[in-house]
Amino acid sequence: MLLVVALFLKARWSRIAEELAHVSVAGWCAIAGSALVIGALVRLVWVWTRGMTWTRAAGLVIVVPIAALTALTLVLLYATVDTSQPLVRIEVIKTALAVGAGAGAVGALLLAGRRQWTSELADRHAVHDAAERRITELYVKAADQLGSDKAPVRLAGLYALERLAQDNAGQRQTIVNLLCAYLRMPYGPPSGGHSHRNGLHRTLLAVRPRRHAPAVVTAPTAVESAVQEHEVRLAAQRLLADHARPHAPSGQPNDGFWADVDLDLTGAALVAFDFAYCSVRTATFSNAQFTGKANFKGVQFSGIAKFDEVRFIGAADFSNSQFADVAWFAGAEFAADARFREARFTSVGFSGAKFVADAVFKGIVFSGTAGFSEAQFARSVPNEIMEYLSSDLEHGEDD
């Protein structure tokens, strides 16, 4: 429509241009006044439509300027064209109406496009809000399951959270935080040999009803509850480790890998913690206690790793691990063998650490500073750290 109007005006432009030279001062004043009136009308309509719905406001904003544009075109043509002849006046009116119709068509197209865009945006927001509500409902339900006094319900909550995090990348860190918070809760490993997986099997055999005996549902004993909680915590540990490994045991990429997560297991009681070949951003294990072997072989820490005041009751294996940022082992206690074979540190501090058994540092690499002040070795001091230990002693004597 605009193209038709443009061609129509172009066909008459030569005549209009000739007439413009004969426009009087009063004519130009009329044109300027008409423009000012149109501007005032647009401003007035804009103020009036602030409290209206979008559709009504858009209609007024489009209709009023179109009417004003038609009137301005009519005034302009009457001021520039000799309208003494009836046919000329008819042509002037046709031209003004054509301009108004073309502007109206463009406004209608813009309004239709705006409506379509608004409708699509509203649909997208509705879908997004529904998905967010669904995620929130699932999260709340799974979190409630973790607070159940029944171990199977807690396990169901763990795996529901895992599925939620796998399907929603934006929720992964939040769910990792929840799993870490669960592991930070006070806990004592079951005694009497039930700390191993077969302990649960033996306990369940002991309480299984005899054949043909009536089924009696009883509350679990303290030992049974401890063993069941032990299994739930092992499951939580496995979930964290399984999704922190970039590669599967076969060497293929792990589709369930959650990249760039932060762990906060401050003060947690961890049992048989297997975190081998995992990759995390930051990790905080300050004041944690590891019962059984703690396997950190081949782990990659891209951020700060804190193991200060940690107690390793079993063996601790950090062989081939990589610490891209600062690592703290100040005050850590290694009650069994500690292996740091071919580990790579950027900056590390073992100040006040205690090594009760063998400490293996063969092939270790320190690319930055390494501190071993007041570190205690119950057995021989590894040759690889002798120079760092001697340096700390010399600095201490200088002080």
Short mmCIF file of C-alpha atoms in Angstrom, two decimals:
data_model
loop_
_atom_site.label_atom_id
_atom_site.label_comp_id
_atom_site.label_asym_id
_atom_site.label_seq_id
_atom_site.Cartn_x
_atom_site.Cartn_y
_atom_site.Cartn_z
CA MET A 1 0.00 0.00 0.00
CA LEU A 2 2.84 2.38 0.80
CA LEU A 3 4.35 1.61 -2.60
CA VAL A 4 1.07 2.54 -4.32
CA VAL A 5 0.87 5.79 -2.35
CA ALA A 6 4.50 6.59 -3.15
CA LEU A 7 3.96 6.02 -6.86
CA PHE A 8 0.77 8.07 -6.73
CA LEU A 9 2.55 10.99 -5.09
CA LYS A 10 5.51 10.70 -7.44
CA ALA A 11 3.20 10.98 -10.44
CA ARG A 12 1.93 14.27 -9.07
CA TRP A 13 5.16 15.55 -7.57
CA SER A 14 6.11 17.55 -10.64
CA ARG A 15 2.87 19.46 -10.40
CA ILE A 16 3.15 19.82 -6.64
CA ALA A 17 6.70 21.10 -6.95
CA GLU A 18 5.56 23.79 -9.39
CA GLU A 19 2.78 24.84 -7.06
CA LEU A 20 5.08 24.99 -3.98
CA ALA A 21 6.80 27.99 -5.50
CA HIS A 22 3.51 29.86 -5.42
CA VAL A 23 2.59 29.03 -1.82
CA SER A 24 2.00 32.16 0.22
CA VAL A 25 3.27 32.87 3.69
CA ALA A 26 -0.21 32.23 5.04
CA GLY A 27 -0.18 28.81 3.38
CA TRP A 28 3.10 27.84 4.99
CA CYS A 29 1.80 29.05 8.32
CA ALA A 30 -1.25 26.84 7.87
CA ILE A 31 0.96 23.83 7.14
CA ALA A 32 3.12 24.48 10.20
CA GLY A 33 0.05 24.96 12.35
CA SER A 34 -1.41 21.70 11.10
CA ALA A 35 1.81 19.87 12.01
CA LEU A 36 1.74 21.36 15.49
CA VAL A 37 -1.88 20.35 15.90
CA ILE A 38 -1.05 16.77 14.85
CA GLY A 39 1.82 16.64 17.35
CA ALA A 40 -0.42 17.94 20.11
CA LEU A 41 -3.08 15.39 19.25
CA VAL A 42 -0.59 12.52 19.35
CA ARG A 43 0.71 13.72 22.71
CA LEU A 44 -2.80 14.10 24.08
CA VAL A 45 -3.79 10.62 22.90
CA TRP A 46 -0.63 9.20 24.47
CA VAL A 47 -1.56 10.72 27.83
CA TRP A 48 -5.17 9.57 27.57
CA THR A 49 -4.25 5.97 26.79
CA ARG A 50 -1.94 5.38 29.76
CA GLY A 51 -4.64 3.79 31.88
CA MET A 52 -6.29 1.84 29.05
CA THR A 53 -5.77 -1.70 27.91
CA TRP A 54 -3.06 -2.21 25.33
CA THR A 55 -5.52 -2.98 22.49
CA ARG A 56 -7.66 0.13 22.99
CA ALA A 57 -4.63 2.33 23.49
CA ALA A 58 -2.95 0.99 20.35
CA GLY A 59 -6.16 1.60 18.38
CA LEU A 60 -6.36 5.23 19.45
CA VAL A 61 -2.64 5.82 18.92
CA ILE A 62 -2.96 4.51 15.36
CA VAL A 63 -6.38 5.93 14.37
CA VAL A 64 -5.82 9.50 15.57
CA PRO A 65 -2.45 10.01 13.81
CA ILE A 66 -3.88 8.51 10.60
CA ALA A 67 -6.80 10.93 10.70
CA ALA A 68 -4.43 13.78 11.43
CA LEU A 69 -2.10 12.70 8.60
CA THR A 70 -5.04 12.62 6.18
CA ALA A 71 -6.08 16.09 7.27
CA LEU A 72 -2.51 17.40 6.97
CA THR A 73 -2.22 15.96 3.46
CA LEU A 74 -5.49 17.59 2.52
CA VAL A 75 -4.38 20.96 3.90
CA LEU A 76 -1.01 20.66 2.20
CA LEU A 77 -2.56 19.89 -1.16
CA TYR A 78 -5.12 22.67 -0.83
CA ALA A 79 -2.33 25.06 0.06
CA THR A 80 -0.09 24.05 -2.84
CA VAL A 81 -2.52 23.17 -5.63
CA ASP A 82 -4.93 25.38 -7.50
CA THR A 83 -8.28 23.97 -6.40
CA SER A 84 -10.46 26.37 -8.36
CA GLN A 85 -11.54 23.55 -10.63
CA PRO A 86 -13.97 20.91 -9.21
CA LEU A 87 -12.02 18.04 -10.75
CA VAL A 88 -8.83 19.25 -9.07
CA ARG A 89 -10.56 19.37 -5.69
CA ILE A 90 -11.80 15.81 -6.20
CA GLU A 91 -8.25 14.66 -7.03
CA VAL A 92 -6.92 16.40 -3.91
CA ILE A 93 -9.46 14.62 -1.75
CA LYS A 94 -8.68 11.27 -3.40
CA THR A 95 -4.96 11.79 -2.81
CA ALA A 96 -5.45 12.63 0.88
CA LEU A 97 -7.71 9.63 1.38
CA ALA A 98 -5.21 7.37 -0.40
CA VAL A 99 -2.45 8.57 1.94
CA GLY A 100 -4.69 7.92 4.95
CA ALA A 101 -5.67 4.49 3.67
CA GLY A 102 -2.05 3.53 3.09
CA ALA A 103 -1.05 4.70 6.56
CA GLY A 104 -4.03 2.83 8.00
CA ALA A 105 -2.97 -0.38 6.28
CA VAL A 106 0.55 -0.05 7.65
CA GLY A 107 -0.83 0.65 11.13
CA ALA A 108 -3.10 -2.39 10.89
CA LEU A 109 -0.17 -4.57 9.92
CA LEU A 110 1.90 -3.23 12.80
CA LEU A 111 -0.97 -3.80 15.23
CA ALA A 112 -1.48 -7.37 13.99
CA GLY A 113 2.23 -8.07 14.27
CA ARG A 114 2.29 -6.62 17.76
CA ARG A 115 -0.65 -8.77 18.81
CA GLN A 116 0.99 -11.90 17.43
CA TRP A 117 4.28 -11.11 19.18
CA THR A 118 2.51 -10.40 22.46
CA SER A 119 0.54 -13.64 22.18
CA GLU A 120 3.67 -15.69 21.49
CA LEU A 121 5.50 -13.98 24.34
CA ALA A 122 2.63 -14.70 26.70
CA ASP A 123 2.60 -18.37 25.60
CA ARG A 124 6.35 -18.65 26.19
CA HIS A 125 5.99 -17.10 29.63
CA ALA A 126 3.12 -19.44 30.45
CA VAL A 127 5.16 -22.48 29.41
CA HIS A 128 8.18 -21.24 31.37
CA ASP A 129 6.09 -20.52 34.47
CA ALA A 130 4.48 -23.95 34.27
CA ALA A 131 7.89 -25.61 33.96
CA GLU A 132 9.23 -23.60 36.91
CA ARG A 133 6.23 -24.54 39.03
CA ARG A 134 6.69 -28.18 38.11
CA ILE A 135 10.38 -28.05 39.03
CA THR A 136 9.58 -26.38 42.33
CA GLU A 137 6.95 -28.98 43.15
CA LEU A 138 9.32 -31.85 42.36
CA TYR A 139 12.12 -30.24 44.35
CA VAL A 140 9.94 -29.64 47.40
CA LYS A 141 8.55 -33.17 47.27
CA ALA A 142 12.02 -34.73 46.99
CA ALA A 143 13.33 -32.55 49.81
CA ASP A 144 10.44 -33.68 51.99
CA GLN A 145 11.29 -37.27 51.19
CA LEU A 146 14.84 -36.71 52.42
CA GLY A 147 13.41 -35.73 55.78
CA SER A 148 11.44 -38.96 56.12
CA ASP A 149 12.22 -41.39 58.94
CA LYS A 150 12.06 -44.30 56.46
CA ALA A 151 15.23 -45.15 54.55
CA PRO A 152 13.46 -46.27 51.32
CA VAL A 153 11.64 -42.93 51.18
CA ARG A 154 14.92 -41.06 51.64
CA LEU A 155 16.50 -43.10 48.85
CA ALA A 156 13.56 -42.27 46.59
CA GLY A 157 14.10 -38.60 47.37
CA LEU A 158 17.78 -38.85 46.41
CA TYR A 159 17.07 -40.39 43.03
CA ALA A 160 14.23 -37.96 42.37
CA LEU A 161 16.66 -35.10 42.95
CA GLU A 162 19.19 -36.76 40.67
CA ARG A 163 16.67 -37.01 37.84
CA LEU A 164 15.58 -33.42 38.38
CA ALA A 165 19.16 -32.17 38.17
CA GLN A 166 19.92 -34.29 35.11
CA ASP A 167 16.94 -32.83 33.23
CA ASN A 168 17.47 -29.24 34.42
CA ALA A 169 21.04 -27.99 34.24
CA GLY A 170 20.14 -24.76 36.01
CA GLN A 171 19.11 -26.70 39.14
CA ARG A 172 22.24 -28.84 39.44
CA GLN A 173 24.20 -26.67 41.83
CA THR A 174 21.14 -26.24 44.05
CA ILE A 175 20.61 -29.99 44.21
CA VAL A 176 24.32 -30.61 44.83
CA ASN A 177 24.07 -28.16 47.72
CA LEU A 178 21.11 -30.11 49.10
CA LEU A 179 22.96 -33.44 48.86
CA CYS A 180 25.99 -31.90 50.57
CA ALA A 181 23.77 -30.50 53.30
CA TYR A 182 22.33 -33.98 53.88
CA LEU A 183 25.83 -35.44 54.22
CA ARG A 184 26.80 -32.67 56.63
CA MET A 185 24.08 -33.73 59.06
CA PRO A 186 25.34 -35.42 62.26
CA TYR A 187 26.00 -39.08 61.72
CA GLY A 188 27.85 -41.97 63.33
CA PRO A 189 28.71 -45.07 61.25
CA PRO A 190 27.05 -48.27 62.52
CA SER A 191 29.23 -50.43 64.73
CA GLY A 192 29.56 -54.18 64.99
CA GLY A 193 30.60 -54.84 61.41
CA HIS A 194 27.53 -53.19 59.89
CA SER A 195 29.53 -50.44 58.27
CA HIS A 196 30.05 -52.64 55.22
CA ARG A 197 27.49 -53.46 52.58
CA ASN A 198 27.05 -57.05 53.77
CA GLY A 199 26.15 -55.69 57.20
CA LEU A 200 22.81 -54.56 55.83
CA HIS A 201 22.23 -58.00 54.32
CA ARG A 202 22.95 -59.73 57.61
CA THR A 203 20.67 -57.36 59.47
CA LEU A 204 17.80 -57.88 57.05
CA LEU A 205 18.23 -61.66 57.28
CA ALA A 206 18.02 -61.45 61.04
CA VAL A 207 14.73 -59.59 60.97
CA ARG A 208 13.13 -61.39 58.00
CA PRO A 209 9.95 -63.23 59.13
CA ARG A 210 9.82 -66.98 58.89
CA ARG A 211 7.90 -68.69 56.13
CA HIS A 212 4.14 -68.98 56.80
CA ALA A 213 4.51 -66.71 59.78
CA PRO A 214 2.13 -63.75 59.94
CA ALA A 215 3.69 -60.53 58.69
CA VAL A 216 4.34 -58.13 61.52
CA VAL A 217 5.45 -54.60 60.77
CA THR A 218 7.69 -53.28 63.50
CA ALA A 219 9.81 -50.18 63.82
CA PRO A 220 13.49 -50.73 62.99
CA THR A 221 15.88 -51.05 65.86
CA ALA A 222 18.66 -48.54 66.46
CA VAL A 223 21.18 -50.79 64.70
CA GLU A 224 18.89 -51.32 61.73
CA SER A 225 18.23 -47.58 61.46
CA ALA A 226 21.97 -46.89 61.55
CA VAL A 227 22.66 -49.44 58.83
CA GLN A 228 19.85 -48.09 56.65
CA GLU A 229 21.07 -44.53 57.09
CA HIS A 230 24.54 -45.77 56.16
CA GLU A 231 23.17 -47.06 52.87
CA VAL A 232 21.36 -43.79 52.16
CA ARG A 233 24.54 -41.81 52.74
CA LEU A 234 26.55 -44.14 50.51
CA ALA A 235 23.95 -43.56 47.80
CA ALA A 236 24.28 -39.78 48.21
CA GLN A 237 28.06 -40.04 47.96
CA ARG A 238 27.80 -42.18 44.83
CA LEU A 239 25.42 -39.71 43.20
CA LEU A 240 27.85 -36.85 43.76
CA ALA A 241 30.77 -38.87 42.44
CA ASP A 242 28.96 -40.36 39.44
CA HIS A 243 27.96 -36.93 38.17
CA ALA A 244 31.35 -35.35 38.88
CA ARG A 245 33.25 -37.72 36.56
CA PRO A 246 33.81 -36.31 33.05
CA HIS A 247 34.39 -39.80 31.66
CA ALA A 248 32.86 -43.20 32.20
CA PRO A 249 35.05 -46.15 33.29
CA SER A 250 35.20 -47.20 29.62
CA GLY A 251 36.84 -43.88 28.72
CA GLN A 252 33.80 -42.56 26.88
CA PRO A 253 32.41 -39.12 27.78
CA ASN A 254 29.97 -39.25 30.67
CA ASP A 255 26.57 -37.96 29.54
CA GLY A 256 25.62 -37.45 33.16
CA PHE A 257 28.58 -35.19 33.96
CA TRP A 258 27.67 -32.02 35.87
CA ALA A 259 30.38 -29.50 35.07
CA ASP A 260 31.59 -26.67 37.31
CA VAL A 261 29.92 -27.68 40.54
CA ASP A 262 31.04 -26.62 44.00
CA LEU A 263 31.10 -29.01 46.95
CA ASP A 264 30.69 -27.96 50.56
CA LEU A 265 31.13 -30.95 52.86
CA THR A 266 32.40 -29.03 55.85
CA GLY A 267 32.34 -31.23 58.93
CA ALA A 268 30.72 -34.14 57.06
CA ALA A 269 31.11 -37.74 58.18
CA LEU A 270 32.05 -39.61 55.00
CA VAL A 271 32.40 -43.37 54.75
CA ALA A 272 34.41 -45.16 52.04
CA PHE A 273 34.40 -41.96 50.02
CA ASP A 274 35.28 -42.80 46.40
CA PHE A 275 35.82 -39.62 44.40
CA ALA A 276 38.42 -40.97 41.98
CA TYR A 277 38.81 -39.21 38.60
CA CYS A 278 36.20 -36.60 39.40
CA SER A 279 36.35 -32.95 38.37
CA VAL A 280 34.88 -30.11 40.41
CA ARG A 281 35.39 -26.40 40.68
CA THR A 282 35.81 -25.77 44.40
CA ALA A 283 35.66 -28.29 47.22
CA THR A 284 35.48 -27.68 50.96
CA PHE A 285 36.08 -30.65 53.27
CA SER A 286 37.21 -28.62 56.30
CA ASN A 287 36.83 -30.54 59.59
CA ALA A 288 35.38 -33.55 57.78
CA GLN A 289 36.05 -37.11 58.89
CA PHE A 290 36.75 -39.91 56.42
CA THR A 291 36.09 -43.43 57.68
CA GLY A 292 37.48 -46.16 55.48
CA LYS A 293 39.56 -45.44 52.42
CA ALA A 294 39.28 -41.94 50.93
CA ASN A 295 39.96 -42.26 47.21
CA PHE A 296 40.82 -38.97 45.48
CA LYS A 297 43.00 -40.53 42.81
CA GLY A 298 43.14 -38.48 39.60
CA VAL A 299 40.78 -35.79 40.90
CA GLN A 300 40.91 -32.35 39.26
CA PHE A 301 40.20 -29.28 41.37
CA SER A 302 39.93 -26.18 39.19
CA GLY A 303 39.29 -23.93 42.19
CA ILE A 304 40.27 -23.79 45.85
CA ALA A 305 40.36 -27.14 47.68
CA LYS A 306 40.13 -27.08 51.47
CA PHE A 307 41.10 -30.11 53.54
CA ASP A 308 42.16 -28.23 56.68
CA GLU A 309 41.59 -30.00 60.00
CA VAL A 310 40.36 -33.10 58.15
CA ARG A 311 40.78 -36.48 59.80
CA PHE A 312 41.49 -39.48 57.57
CA ILE A 313 40.88 -42.59 59.66
CA GLY A 314 41.58 -44.88 56.71
CA ALA A 315 44.05 -44.60 53.85
CA ALA A 316 43.98 -41.43 51.76
CA ASP A 317 44.97 -41.66 48.10
CA PHE A 318 45.57 -38.41 46.16
CA SER A 319 47.79 -39.98 43.49
CA ASN A 320 47.77 -38.14 40.13
CA SER A 321 45.41 -35.52 41.49
CA GLN A 322 45.63 -31.95 40.16
CA PHE A 323 45.08 -28.76 42.14
CA ALA A 324 44.84 -25.77 39.82
CA ASP A 325 44.36 -23.33 42.70
CA VAL A 326 45.25 -23.15 46.37
CA ALA A 327 45.00 -26.38 48.38
CA TRP A 328 44.87 -26.39 52.17
CA PHE A 329 45.76 -29.41 54.29
CA ALA A 330 46.67 -27.41 57.40
CA GLY A 331 46.08 -29.43 60.56
CA ALA A 332 44.94 -32.51 58.64
CA GLU A 333 45.51 -35.86 60.33
CA PHE A 334 46.35 -38.96 58.30
CA ALA A 335 45.87 -41.96 60.60
CA ALA A 336 46.77 -44.43 57.81
CA ASP A 337 48.84 -44.31 54.64
CA ALA A 338 48.77 -41.03 52.72
CA ARG A 339 49.63 -41.21 49.03
CA PHE A 340 50.31 -38.09 46.95
CA ARG A 341 52.24 -39.88 44.21
CA GLU A 342 52.66 -37.64 41.12
CA ALA A 343 50.12 -35.13 42.42
CA ARG A 344 50.36 -31.60 41.02
CA PHE A 345 49.93 -28.58 43.27
CA THR A 346 49.88 -24.90 42.44
CA SER A 347 50.08 -23.64 46.00
CA VAL A 348 49.63 -25.93 48.99
CA GLY A 349 49.89 -25.75 52.73
CA PHE A 350 50.46 -28.77 55.01
CA SER A 351 51.19 -26.68 58.10
CA GLY A 352 50.59 -28.68 61.25
CA ALA A 353 49.55 -31.80 59.34
CA LYS A 354 50.14 -35.18 61.04
CA PHE A 355 51.21 -38.28 59.14
CA VAL A 356 50.89 -41.28 61.45
CA ALA A 357 51.72 -43.91 58.81
CA ASP A 358 53.57 -43.87 55.49
CA ALA A 359 53.52 -40.64 53.51
CA VAL A 360 54.27 -41.08 49.80
CA PHE A 361 55.14 -37.96 47.78
CA LYS A 362 57.08 -39.57 44.95
CA GLY A 363 56.90 -37.60 41.71
CA ILE A 364 54.98 -34.74 43.31
CA VAL A 365 55.08 -31.35 41.56
CA PHE A 366 54.84 -27.97 43.28
CA SER A 367 54.49 -25.20 40.70
CA GLY A 368 54.01 -22.55 43.39
CA THR A 369 54.58 -22.31 47.11
CA ALA A 370 54.49 -25.30 49.45
CA GLY A 371 54.40 -25.02 53.23
CA PHE A 372 55.13 -27.83 55.69
CA SER A 373 55.78 -25.84 58.85
CA GLU A 374 55.20 -27.90 62.00
CA ALA A 375 54.15 -30.91 59.93
CA GLN A 376 54.73 -34.18 61.83
CA PHE A 377 55.87 -37.44 60.28
CA ALA A 378 55.73 -40.51 62.53
CA ARG A 379 57.94 -42.33 60.03
CA SER A 380 60.65 -41.07 57.70
CA VAL A 381 60.20 -37.71 56.02
CA PRO A 382 59.84 -38.14 52.23
CA ASN A 383 62.88 -36.87 50.33
CA GLU A 384 60.65 -35.02 47.87
CA ILE A 385 59.50 -32.55 50.53
CA MET A 386 62.68 -32.37 52.56
CA GLU A 387 63.77 -29.10 50.99
CA TYR A 388 60.39 -27.49 51.69
CA LEU A 389 60.44 -28.74 55.27
CA SER A 390 63.99 -27.48 55.71
CA SER A 391 63.05 -24.12 54.24
CA ASP A 392 60.19 -23.76 56.71
CA LEU A 393 62.53 -24.66 59.57
CA GLU A 394 65.06 -22.05 58.45
CA HIS A 395 62.37 -19.41 58.20
CA GLY A 396 61.19 -20.36 61.66
CA GLU A 397 64.70 -19.96 63.09
CA ASP A 398 65.07 -16.60 61.37
CA ASP A 399 61.85 -15.43 62.94
#
